[in-house]
Amino acid sequence: MVLDWAPYVSERLVVLGDDGKSAGRYYTITIGSDTLTKSLADLRTADGWNDFSDDNGAASRSIREVLINIVTDQGKRLPRIPVVTHTGWHRLPDAGLTYVYADGRTYPSDRYVRIIGAPEPLRRAAEPLERTATTAECREAVSDIAAHGWAPLMALSVGARSLAHSLRPVSATFIFDAAPNSGKTSAANVGRSLLLTARPKPWPPVPTKGMNSTVTDIECAIDFEGDMPTLLDDIPLTRVSSAVEVRDMEKKLEYVIRAAGNATEIKGRRNRDLTPKPGNRVRSIPVIAAQMLPPSMQESLYRRSVVAYLSREGGEVDWRWYKEGGGQRLTVPLRTIGDEIIAHLYALEDPDSYLQALETQAFKQLAPHLTVLPAKGSDAMDGVVTAAAAMLSGLGLVAAVTDRDMAELIDVVAAPLADSLAQQATRMHQQSTAHDDVATAVGEALRKALYRRRAHIRDDKGAVGPVVPGHSEQDQGVSQNRAGTGWDGKGSALYWLPDRGPALGITTSNLNMLLKDSGDPRVNAYADRALPEVLLQAGVTFRNTTQKDRVASHRVRVGADNLRLLLLKADLMWEL
């Protein structure tokens, strides 16, 4: 007897890994009136079958195992259909170099391949428009972009260069650090519009992901979007954002920017047996729109980024023109330019050499404007300038398909981009100085806390008192009690440990609370778990040489208690 809910398999889909080898299986299965595509891993769980409304027998593991045998037996009789899990350039078996769009189209169009994992809004946005633009329309569109602010033209360049990322990677992130309502999303969407048009209305754009999403959501979305303009929108920080909000955004930027700059996985992944599994990667140039970058963002992240600073009335983006319909008029020409660049790249015999030549030309035009870089901190800008030139070379691709002069387009962007790089260099130097000055910042924060009675000194037995020789009661945050028989102290306890350095011992949580209360951006944005290592590397604390797994903190007997403390070098607060 054949069950009326038995699965019928119409397609066997074989996932191709980055190396072109098989990396998984999917099946297109029909049960009753439902036809769905499921991975073999999905079929091993009850949830994988629950999407079939006419299935009523897969709740049992034993039945699922039988059904999987039925599916795989049918599948092996079907031809293999190659499947990819991200957009962009792929070298398909027996077909060679192929570009795969988010909606499943390919260039060349006769390639036999499927793509899985495209979110529905992204798939719809990638569908072709009803017509293509003429070369004259494309030329006019580029002129309009150039006439309404340098930042959108730079975004167009970054988007165009993203289309060739896997052919010659650009290991950096592009960031708009922009005041509210300054047009940062309008500018970023110019590059995004090379391949995507939001439906049913062209505004607002379909982002890769919002920066308020979880780290996992962001890494999965950015892994899918290979060789296409990306948009991580929007970092909503302000001057009054909480420390928690700042740390959360720093964490997300750390994952994306460092993975892009180092060409590594965003996060390591493991199978159930703890063997390594392929992780998500940055497969394009990440474009991030930020209302404000975290004040404590590390210099090392700036060195892996190119930052464009925008203001509301600075002329970087004529946001009124875009708002009043200018952006919408660019839709058809930009989509045509995107398709033409893909065809242009496909036709190249040696894409790497061609792209390198464009980068060299872009650097030569940018270099004369770099005299605005400040002397301090300019050494750290070498990699940033190289990345900026690589991103700027995208205008060479735009010029090639619109019969424009690359040099004319770069002239619009080069000087203001150099000014923006000068601001970035200044910011990097400030961050470097702040990091190098962590010890001073900790000392200042603790002295203020003692003076304001937010902290106090105790001896190695846990008794409150002015036990540090040569310093006043007020310096140590203590005062005599009303009866005149002892000492009182408020706030967090700092234990004077003269035989350990001398050192001042304090718990990590209490110290971090005092540092956050200080408001000092050099030290007020670290998580409790990160602080011990930061202070150890900055030379603020003594290293634990007896516990290899606890090198930044110490177990100390204080009275009857055995406390886990950070041992601060006493001379960072006082001359002893």
Coordinates of C-alpha atoms in Angstrom, one line a residue:
M1 CA 0.0 0.0 0.0
V2 CA 1.3 3.5 -0.9
L3 CA 0.6 6.1 1.8
D4 CA -1.1 9.3 0.5
W5 CA 1.5 11.4 2.4
A6 CA 4.5 9.5 1.0
P7 CA 7.2 11.9 -0.3
Y8 CA 7.9 12.3 -4.0
V9 CA 11.3 13.7 -4.9
S10 CA 11.6 15.8 -8.1
E11 CA 15.1 17.2 -7.7
R12 CA 18.4 16.2 -6.2
L13 CA 20.5 19.3 -5.3
V14 CA 24.2 19.0 -4.5
V15 CA 25.7 22.0 -2.7
L16 CA 29.1 23.2 -4.0
G17 CA 31.6 24.4 -1.5
D18 CA 34.1 27.2 -2.1
D19 CA 36.5 24.6 -3.4
G20 CA 34.0 23.3 -6.0
K21 CA 33.5 20.0 -4.2
S22 CA 30.2 18.6 -2.8
A23 CA 29.3 20.1 0.6
G24 CA 25.8 18.9 1.2
R25 CA 22.5 17.7 -0.2
Y26 CA 19.1 19.1 -0.7
Y27 CA 15.9 17.6 -2.2
T28 CA 12.8 19.1 -3.7
I29 CA 10.0 17.0 -2.1
T30 CA 6.3 16.9 -2.8
I31 CA 3.9 15.7 -0.1
G32 CA 0.2 16.2 -0.9
S33 CA -0.2 19.8 -2.2
D34 CA 3.1 21.0 -0.7
T35 CA 6.4 21.1 -2.6
L36 CA 9.4 22.3 -0.6
T37 CA 13.2 22.1 -0.8
K38 CA 14.8 20.6 2.3
S39 CA 18.4 19.7 3.3
L40 CA 19.2 16.2 4.4
A41 CA 20.0 17.6 7.8
D42 CA 16.4 19.1 7.9
L43 CA 14.9 15.7 7.2
R44 CA 16.6 14.2 10.2
T45 CA 14.4 16.4 12.5
A46 CA 10.6 16.5 13.1
D47 CA 10.7 20.2 12.4
G48 CA 12.0 19.5 8.9
W49 CA 8.8 17.6 8.1
N50 CA 6.3 19.9 9.9
D51 CA 6.3 22.4 7.0
F52 CA 4.5 19.8 4.9
S53 CA 0.8 20.3 5.9
D54 CA -0.2 16.9 4.6
D55 CA 2.5 14.9 6.4
N56 CA 1.2 13.1 9.5
G57 CA 3.7 10.4 10.1
A58 CA 7.2 12.0 10.6
A59 CA 6.9 12.7 14.3
S60 CA 8.4 9.3 15.1
R61 CA 12.2 8.9 14.6
S62 CA 11.8 5.4 13.1
I63 CA 9.3 6.6 10.5
R64 CA 11.6 9.6 9.7
E65 CA 14.5 7.1 9.0
V66 CA 12.3 5.2 6.6
L67 CA 11.2 8.4 4.9
I68 CA 14.8 9.5 4.5
N69 CA 15.6 6.2 2.9
I70 CA 12.7 6.7 0.5
V71 CA 13.9 10.3 -0.3
T72 CA 17.6 9.3 -0.8
D73 CA 16.7 6.3 -2.9
Q74 CA 14.5 8.4 -5.3
G75 CA 17.2 11.1 -5.3
K76 CA 20.0 8.9 -6.5
R77 CA 18.0 8.1 -9.6
L78 CA 17.8 11.9 -10.5
P79 CA 20.5 14.0 -12.2
R80 CA 22.7 16.2 -9.9
I81 CA 21.7 19.8 -9.9
P82 CA 24.6 22.0 -8.6
V83 CA 23.6 24.4 -5.9
V84 CA 25.5 27.4 -4.4
T85 CA 24.8 29.0 -1.0
H86 CA 25.9 32.6 -1.8
T87 CA 25.7 35.0 -4.7
G88 CA 28.7 36.1 -6.9
W89 CA 31.3 34.4 -8.9
H90 CA 31.6 30.6 -8.9
R91 CA 33.6 28.2 -11.0
L92 CA 31.1 25.5 -11.8
P93 CA 32.0 22.0 -12.8
D94 CA 31.9 21.6 -16.6
A95 CA 30.7 25.3 -16.9
G96 CA 33.5 27.5 -15.6
L97 CA 33.2 31.0 -14.3
T98 CA 29.6 32.0 -13.6
Y99 CA 28.0 34.9 -11.8
V100 CA 24.9 33.9 -9.7
Y101 CA 22.4 36.6 -8.8
A102 CA 20.3 36.5 -5.6
D103 CA 17.1 35.6 -7.6
G104 CA 18.8 32.6 -9.2
R105 CA 19.7 34.2 -12.6
T106 CA 23.2 33.6 -13.9
Y107 CA 25.7 35.2 -16.2
P108 CA 26.0 33.7 -18.7
S109 CA 22.3 32.9 -18.7
D110 CA 22.6 29.3 -19.8
R111 CA 24.3 28.0 -16.7
Y112 CA 22.6 25.1 -14.9
V113 CA 22.8 26.0 -11.2
R114 CA 20.5 26.9 -8.3
I115 CA 21.0 29.2 -5.3
I116 CA 19.5 28.6 -1.9
G117 CA 19.2 30.8 1.2
A118 CA 18.1 34.1 -0.4
P119 CA 15.7 36.0 1.9
E120 CA 12.4 36.8 0.0
P121 CA 12.9 40.6 0.0
L122 CA 16.4 40.2 -1.3
R123 CA 15.3 37.7 -4.0
R124 CA 12.5 40.0 -5.2
A125 CA 14.8 43.1 -5.2
A126 CA 17.3 41.2 -7.4
E127 CA 14.7 40.3 -10.1
P128 CA 15.3 42.1 -13.4
L129 CA 13.5 45.3 -14.3
E130 CA 11.2 45.5 -17.3
R131 CA 13.8 47.3 -19.4
T132 CA 17.4 48.2 -19.6
A133 CA 18.9 51.7 -20.0
T134 CA 20.8 53.0 -23.0
T135 CA 24.4 53.9 -22.8
A136 CA 23.4 57.6 -23.0
E137 CA 21.0 57.1 -20.0
C138 CA 23.7 55.4 -18.0
R139 CA 26.2 58.3 -18.8
E140 CA 23.6 60.8 -17.7
A141 CA 22.9 58.9 -14.5
V142 CA 26.6 58.9 -13.5
S143 CA 26.8 62.6 -14.3
D144 CA 23.7 63.2 -12.0
I145 CA 25.3 61.3 -9.2
A146 CA 28.6 63.2 -9.5
A147 CA 26.7 66.5 -9.5
H148 CA 24.9 65.8 -6.3
G149 CA 27.7 65.0 -3.9
W150 CA 30.9 63.1 -3.8
A151 CA 29.8 60.5 -1.3
P152 CA 27.2 58.8 -3.5
L153 CA 29.8 58.6 -6.3
M154 CA 32.2 57.0 -3.9
A155 CA 29.5 54.5 -2.8
L156 CA 28.9 53.7 -6.5
S157 CA 32.6 53.0 -6.8
V158 CA 32.7 50.8 -3.8
G159 CA 29.6 48.9 -5.1
A160 CA 31.1 48.5 -8.5
R161 CA 34.4 47.2 -7.0
S162 CA 32.4 44.8 -4.8
L163 CA 31.3 43.0 -8.0
A164 CA 34.8 41.8 -8.5
H165 CA 35.7 41.1 -4.9
S166 CA 36.4 37.3 -5.2
L167 CA 38.4 37.9 -8.4
R168 CA 40.7 40.3 -6.5
P169 CA 39.7 40.9 -2.9
V170 CA 39.7 44.2 -1.1
S171 CA 40.4 43.4 2.5
A172 CA 38.7 46.4 4.2
T173 CA 35.3 47.8 5.2
F174 CA 33.8 51.1 4.0
I175 CA 32.0 53.2 6.6
F176 CA 29.8 56.2 6.4
D177 CA 30.2 58.0 9.8
A178 CA 27.4 60.5 9.3
A179 CA 25.3 62.9 11.3
P180 CA 21.5 62.2 11.5
N181 CA 19.6 63.1 8.3
S182 CA 22.8 63.6 6.4
G183 CA 21.9 61.2 3.5
K184 CA 24.1 58.3 4.4
T185 CA 21.5 55.7 3.5
S186 CA 20.8 57.5 0.2
A187 CA 24.5 57.5 -0.6
A188 CA 25.0 53.9 0.4
N189 CA 22.0 52.8 -1.6
V190 CA 23.6 54.2 -4.9
G191 CA 26.1 51.3 -4.8
R192 CA 23.4 48.8 -3.6
S193 CA 21.2 49.8 -6.5
L194 CA 23.6 48.3 -9.0
L195 CA 22.0 44.9 -8.4
L196 CA 18.9 45.5 -6.2
T197 CA 15.6 47.5 -6.5
A198 CA 13.3 47.3 -3.5
R199 CA 9.8 46.1 -4.3
P200 CA 7.0 47.2 -4.4
K201 CA 8.5 50.7 -3.8
P202 CA 12.2 51.6 -4.5
W203 CA 12.6 53.2 -1.0
P204 CA 13.6 52.4 1.6
P205 CA 16.3 50.0 0.3
V206 CA 16.6 46.4 1.2
P207 CA 19.7 46.2 3.6
T208 CA 21.9 43.2 4.0
K209 CA 21.0 43.5 7.7
G210 CA 20.3 46.2 10.2
M211 CA 23.0 46.7 12.8
N212 CA 20.5 46.1 15.5
S213 CA 20.3 42.5 14.4
T214 CA 22.1 39.7 16.3
V215 CA 25.7 38.9 15.4
T216 CA 24.5 35.5 14.0
D217 CA 21.9 37.2 11.8
I218 CA 24.5 39.7 10.5
E219 CA 27.2 37.0 9.8
C220 CA 24.8 34.8 7.9
A221 CA 23.4 37.6 5.8
I222 CA 26.8 39.0 4.9
D223 CA 28.1 35.5 4.0
F224 CA 25.3 35.1 1.5
E225 CA 25.9 38.3 -0.3
G226 CA 29.1 37.6 -2.2
D227 CA 30.4 39.8 -5.0
M228 CA 27.6 42.3 -4.6
P229 CA 27.2 45.7 -2.9
T230 CA 26.3 45.2 0.8
L231 CA 24.7 47.6 3.3
L232 CA 24.7 47.1 7.1
D233 CA 22.3 49.8 8.2
D234 CA 22.2 51.6 10.7
I235 CA 24.4 52.1 13.8
P236 CA 22.0 54.2 16.0
L237 CA 24.5 55.3 18.6
T238 CA 24.4 58.8 20.1
R239 CA 26.4 60.7 22.8
V240 CA 24.0 59.5 25.4
S241 CA 23.9 55.8 24.4
S242 CA 24.5 53.4 27.3
A243 CA 27.7 51.5 27.8
V244 CA 25.8 48.3 27.0
E245 CA 24.7 49.7 23.7
V246 CA 28.2 50.8 22.9
R247 CA 29.7 47.5 23.8
D248 CA 27.1 45.6 21.7
M249 CA 27.9 47.7 18.6
E250 CA 31.6 47.3 19.2
K251 CA 31.3 43.6 19.2
K252 CA 29.4 43.5 15.9
L253 CA 31.9 45.8 14.3
E254 CA 34.8 43.7 15.6
Y255 CA 33.4 40.6 14.0
V256 CA 32.7 42.2 10.6
I257 CA 35.6 44.5 10.2
R258 CA 38.3 42.1 11.5
A259 CA 37.0 39.3 9.4
A260 CA 37.0 41.5 6.3
G261 CA 40.4 42.9 7.0
N262 CA 42.0 39.6 7.8
A263 CA 40.1 37.4 5.3
T264 CA 39.1 35.0 8.1
E265 CA 35.9 33.4 9.2
I266 CA 33.6 35.8 11.1
K267 CA 33.2 33.2 13.9
G268 CA 34.5 29.7 14.3
R269 CA 32.0 26.9 13.9
R270 CA 32.0 23.3 15.1
N271 CA 30.1 20.2 14.3
R272 CA 28.5 18.2 17.1
D273 CA 31.6 16.1 17.5
L274 CA 33.6 19.4 17.8
T275 CA 35.4 18.9 14.5
P276 CA 35.7 22.2 12.5
K277 CA 33.0 23.1 10.1
P278 CA 33.1 25.9 7.4
G279 CA 32.3 29.3 8.9
N280 CA 30.6 32.3 7.5
R281 CA 32.9 34.8 5.7
V282 CA 32.8 38.3 4.4
R283 CA 32.5 37.8 0.6
S284 CA 32.3 41.5 -0.5
I285 CA 33.2 44.9 0.7
P286 CA 31.1 45.6 3.8
V287 CA 29.4 49.0 3.6
I288 CA 28.3 50.2 7.1
A289 CA 26.1 53.3 7.7
A290 CA 26.7 54.7 11.2
Q291 CA 25.0 57.6 12.9
M292 CA 28.1 57.6 15.1
L293 CA 30.9 55.1 15.6
P294 CA 31.6 53.8 19.1
P295 CA 33.9 56.4 20.8
S296 CA 36.1 53.6 22.0
M297 CA 36.4 51.7 18.7
Q298 CA 39.9 50.3 18.5
E299 CA 42.6 51.8 16.3
S300 CA 43.1 48.4 14.7
L301 CA 39.5 48.4 13.4
Y302 CA 40.1 51.9 11.9
R303 CA 43.2 50.5 10.2
R304 CA 41.0 47.9 8.4
S305 CA 38.4 50.5 7.3
V306 CA 37.9 53.5 5.1
V307 CA 35.7 56.0 6.8
A308 CA 33.7 58.8 5.0
Y309 CA 32.6 61.5 7.3
L310 CA 29.3 63.2 6.3
S311 CA 27.5 66.2 7.8
R312 CA 23.9 67.3 7.1
E313 CA 24.8 70.6 5.3
G314 CA 28.4 69.8 4.2
G315 CA 27.5 69.1 0.6
E316 CA 28.8 65.4 0.7
V317 CA 25.3 64.2 -0.2
D318 CA 22.5 66.3 -1.8
W319 CA 20.0 64.3 0.1
R320 CA 17.1 66.7 -0.9
W321 CA 17.7 65.8 -4.6
Y322 CA 17.5 62.1 -3.7
K323 CA 14.5 62.6 -1.5
E324 CA 12.6 64.5 -4.2
G325 CA 12.9 61.7 -6.8
G326 CA 16.4 61.9 -8.1
G327 CA 17.3 58.6 -6.6
Q328 CA 14.3 56.9 -8.1
R329 CA 15.3 58.1 -11.6
L330 CA 18.6 56.3 -11.2
T331 CA 17.0 52.9 -10.8
V332 CA 17.0 51.6 -14.4
P333 CA 20.5 53.1 -15.3
L334 CA 22.1 51.7 -12.2
R335 CA 20.7 48.2 -12.7
T336 CA 21.9 48.3 -16.3
I337 CA 25.4 49.5 -15.2
G338 CA 25.6 46.6 -12.6
D339 CA 24.7 44.0 -15.2
E340 CA 27.2 45.5 -17.7
I341 CA 30.0 45.4 -15.2
I342 CA 29.4 41.7 -14.5
A343 CA 29.5 41.0 -18.3
H344 CA 32.6 43.2 -18.6
L345 CA 34.4 41.2 -15.8
Y346 CA 33.4 37.9 -17.4
A347 CA 35.0 38.9 -20.7
L348 CA 38.4 39.7 -19.2
E349 CA 41.2 37.2 -19.8
D350 CA 43.1 38.2 -16.7
P351 CA 40.8 40.0 -14.2
D352 CA 43.4 40.2 -11.5
S353 CA 45.9 42.2 -13.7
Y354 CA 43.1 44.4 -15.0
L355 CA 41.8 45.3 -11.6
Q356 CA 45.4 45.9 -10.3
A357 CA 45.9 48.3 -13.1
L358 CA 42.8 50.2 -12.2
E359 CA 43.9 50.3 -8.5
T360 CA 47.3 51.7 -9.6
Q361 CA 45.6 54.5 -11.6
A362 CA 43.3 55.3 -8.8
F363 CA 46.2 55.6 -6.3
K364 CA 48.1 57.9 -8.6
Q365 CA 45.2 60.3 -8.8
L366 CA 44.5 60.1 -5.1
A367 CA 48.2 60.5 -4.0
P368 CA 48.6 64.3 -4.7
H369 CA 45.7 65.0 -2.4
L370 CA 47.1 63.1 0.6
T371 CA 49.2 66.0 1.7
V372 CA 46.3 66.9 4.0
L373 CA 47.0 63.8 6.1
P374 CA 48.4 65.0 9.5
A375 CA 52.0 64.1 10.4
K376 CA 51.0 62.4 13.6
G377 CA 49.4 59.0 12.9
S378 CA 50.0 59.1 9.2
D379 CA 52.3 56.0 9.3
A380 CA 49.3 53.8 10.3
M381 CA 47.4 55.1 7.3
D382 CA 49.4 53.2 4.6
G383 CA 47.0 50.2 4.6
V384 CA 43.9 52.5 4.7
V385 CA 45.1 54.5 1.7
T386 CA 45.8 51.3 -0.2
A387 CA 42.3 50.1 0.5
A388 CA 40.8 53.5 -0.4
A389 CA 42.5 53.4 -3.8
A390 CA 41.2 49.9 -4.4
M391 CA 37.7 51.0 -3.6
L392 CA 38.1 54.1 -5.7
S393 CA 39.1 51.9 -8.7
G394 CA 35.5 50.8 -9.0
L395 CA 35.0 54.0 -10.9
G396 CA 37.2 52.4 -13.6
L397 CA 34.6 49.7 -14.0
V398 CA 31.8 52.3 -14.1
A399 CA 33.7 54.3 -16.7
A400 CA 34.4 51.2 -18.9
V401 CA 30.7 50.3 -19.3
T402 CA 29.4 53.9 -19.7
D403 CA 32.1 55.3 -22.1
R404 CA 33.3 57.7 -19.4
D405 CA 36.8 58.9 -18.5
M406 CA 37.9 57.2 -15.2
A407 CA 40.1 60.2 -14.4
E408 CA 37.2 62.6 -14.6
L409 CA 35.1 60.6 -12.2
I410 CA 38.0 60.2 -9.7
D411 CA 38.6 64.0 -9.8
V412 CA 35.2 64.4 -8.2
V413 CA 36.0 62.2 -5.3
A414 CA 39.7 62.3 -4.7
A415 CA 40.1 65.6 -2.8
P416 CA 37.1 65.2 -0.4
L417 CA 38.0 61.6 0.1
A418 CA 41.5 62.7 1.1
D419 CA 40.0 65.2 3.6
S420 CA 37.9 62.4 5.1
L421 CA 41.0 60.2 5.4
A422 CA 42.7 63.0 7.2
Q423 CA 39.9 63.0 9.8
Q424 CA 40.2 59.3 10.1
A425 CA 44.0 59.6 10.7
T426 CA 43.4 62.1 13.4
R427 CA 40.8 59.8 15.0
M428 CA 43.2 56.8 14.8
H429 CA 46.0 58.8 16.5
Q430 CA 43.6 59.8 19.3
Q431 CA 42.5 56.2 19.8
S432 CA 46.1 55.0 19.8
T433 CA 47.1 57.6 22.4
A434 CA 44.0 56.7 24.5
H435 CA 44.9 53.0 24.4
D436 CA 48.6 53.8 25.4
D437 CA 47.3 56.0 28.2
V438 CA 45.1 53.4 29.9
A439 CA 47.3 53.4 33.0
T440 CA 47.0 57.1 33.5
A441 CA 43.3 56.9 33.0
V442 CA 42.9 54.2 35.6
G443 CA 45.0 56.1 38.2
E444 CA 42.9 59.3 37.6
A445 CA 39.6 57.4 37.9
L446 CA 40.6 55.8 41.2
R447 CA 41.9 58.9 42.8
K448 CA 38.7 60.7 41.9
A449 CA 36.6 57.8 43.3
L450 CA 38.5 57.9 46.6
Y451 CA 38.2 61.7 46.8
R452 CA 34.4 61.6 46.1
R453 CA 33.9 58.7 48.7
R454 CA 33.0 56.3 45.9
A455 CA 35.8 54.0 47.1
H456 CA 37.9 53.5 50.2
I457 CA 41.1 51.7 51.4
R458 CA 41.2 48.6 53.6
D459 CA 44.2 46.6 54.9
D460 CA 45.1 43.0 54.0
K461 CA 42.8 41.9 56.9
G462 CA 39.8 43.7 55.4
A463 CA 39.8 46.5 58.0
V464 CA 38.9 50.0 56.9
G465 CA 41.5 52.7 57.6
P466 CA 44.2 55.0 56.3
V467 CA 46.8 52.3 55.9
V468 CA 48.8 53.6 53.0
P469 CA 51.8 55.5 54.4
G470 CA 52.3 59.1 53.4
H471 CA 48.8 59.8 52.2
S472 CA 45.9 61.6 53.9
E473 CA 42.7 60.1 55.1
Q474 CA 40.8 62.0 52.4
D475 CA 43.2 60.6 49.7
Q476 CA 42.3 57.1 51.0
G477 CA 38.5 57.7 51.0
V478 CA 38.1 57.1 54.8
S479 CA 37.0 59.2 57.8
Q480 CA 36.7 58.6 61.5
N481 CA 33.4 57.3 62.7
R482 CA 31.3 59.5 65.0
A483 CA 32.4 57.7 68.1
G484 CA 36.0 58.3 67.2
T485 CA 36.8 54.6 67.7
G486 CA 37.4 53.5 64.1
W487 CA 37.1 54.3 60.5
D488 CA 34.3 54.4 57.9
G489 CA 34.5 54.0 54.2
K490 CA 31.9 54.1 51.5
G491 CA 31.7 52.5 48.0
S492 CA 34.1 49.9 46.6
A493 CA 36.9 48.4 48.7
L494 CA 40.6 48.7 47.6
Y495 CA 42.8 46.4 49.6
W496 CA 46.3 47.7 50.4
L497 CA 48.7 44.8 49.9
P498 CA 52.2 46.1 50.6
D499 CA 53.8 42.6 50.3
R500 CA 52.5 42.1 46.8
G501 CA 54.2 44.8 44.8
P502 CA 53.0 46.9 46.6
A503 CA 49.6 46.6 45.1
L504 CA 45.9 47.6 45.5
G505 CA 43.5 44.7 45.2
I506 CA 40.0 45.2 43.8
T507 CA 37.4 42.9 42.3
T508 CA 36.9 43.2 38.5
S509 CA 33.3 44.2 38.8
N510 CA 34.0 46.9 41.3
L511 CA 36.8 48.4 39.3
N512 CA 34.8 48.4 36.1
M513 CA 32.0 50.2 37.9
L514 CA 34.4 52.9 39.0
L515 CA 35.9 53.2 35.5
K516 CA 32.5 53.6 34.0
D517 CA 31.5 56.2 36.6
S518 CA 34.6 58.2 35.6
G519 CA 33.2 58.8 32.1
D520 CA 36.7 58.6 30.7
P521 CA 36.4 57.1 27.1
R522 CA 39.9 55.5 27.5
V523 CA 38.6 53.0 30.0
N524 CA 34.8 53.2 30.4
A525 CA 33.6 50.9 27.6
Y526 CA 35.0 47.5 28.5
A527 CA 33.0 44.4 29.5
D528 CA 33.9 42.9 32.9
R529 CA 35.3 39.8 31.2
A530 CA 37.6 41.8 28.9
L531 CA 38.9 44.3 31.4
P532 CA 41.6 42.1 33.2
E533 CA 43.4 41.3 29.9
V534 CA 43.3 44.9 28.8
L535 CA 44.8 46.1 32.1
L536 CA 47.4 43.4 32.1
Q537 CA 48.5 44.3 28.5
A538 CA 48.6 48.0 29.4
G539 CA 50.9 47.3 32.4
V540 CA 48.3 48.4 35.0
T541 CA 48.2 45.1 36.9
F542 CA 50.6 42.5 38.1
R543 CA 50.7 39.1 36.3
N544 CA 49.7 35.9 38.1
T545 CA 52.7 33.6 37.5
T546 CA 51.3 30.6 39.3
Q547 CA 47.9 30.1 37.6
K548 CA 48.2 29.8 33.8
D549 CA 44.5 30.0 33.3
R550 CA 44.2 33.2 35.5
V551 CA 47.2 35.2 34.5
A552 CA 45.4 38.6 34.8
S553 CA 43.9 38.1 38.3
H554 CA 44.9 36.6 41.7
R555 CA 43.3 34.6 44.5
V556 CA 44.0 36.6 47.7
R557 CA 43.2 35.8 51.3
V558 CA 41.7 38.9 52.9
G559 CA 40.6 38.3 56.5
A560 CA 38.3 35.2 56.4
D561 CA 37.6 35.6 52.7
N562 CA 39.4 34.2 49.7
L563 CA 38.8 36.8 47.0
R564 CA 39.6 36.9 43.3
L565 CA 41.2 40.3 42.8
L566 CA 43.0 42.4 40.2
L567 CA 46.3 43.6 41.7
L568 CA 46.8 47.2 40.6
K569 CA 50.3 48.7 40.7
A570 CA 50.1 51.2 43.5
D571 CA 52.4 53.7 41.8
L572 CA 49.9 54.3 39.1
M573 CA 47.8 56.2 41.7
W574 CA 50.4 57.6 44.1
E575 CA 54.1 58.2 44.5
L576 CA 55.2 55.8 47.2

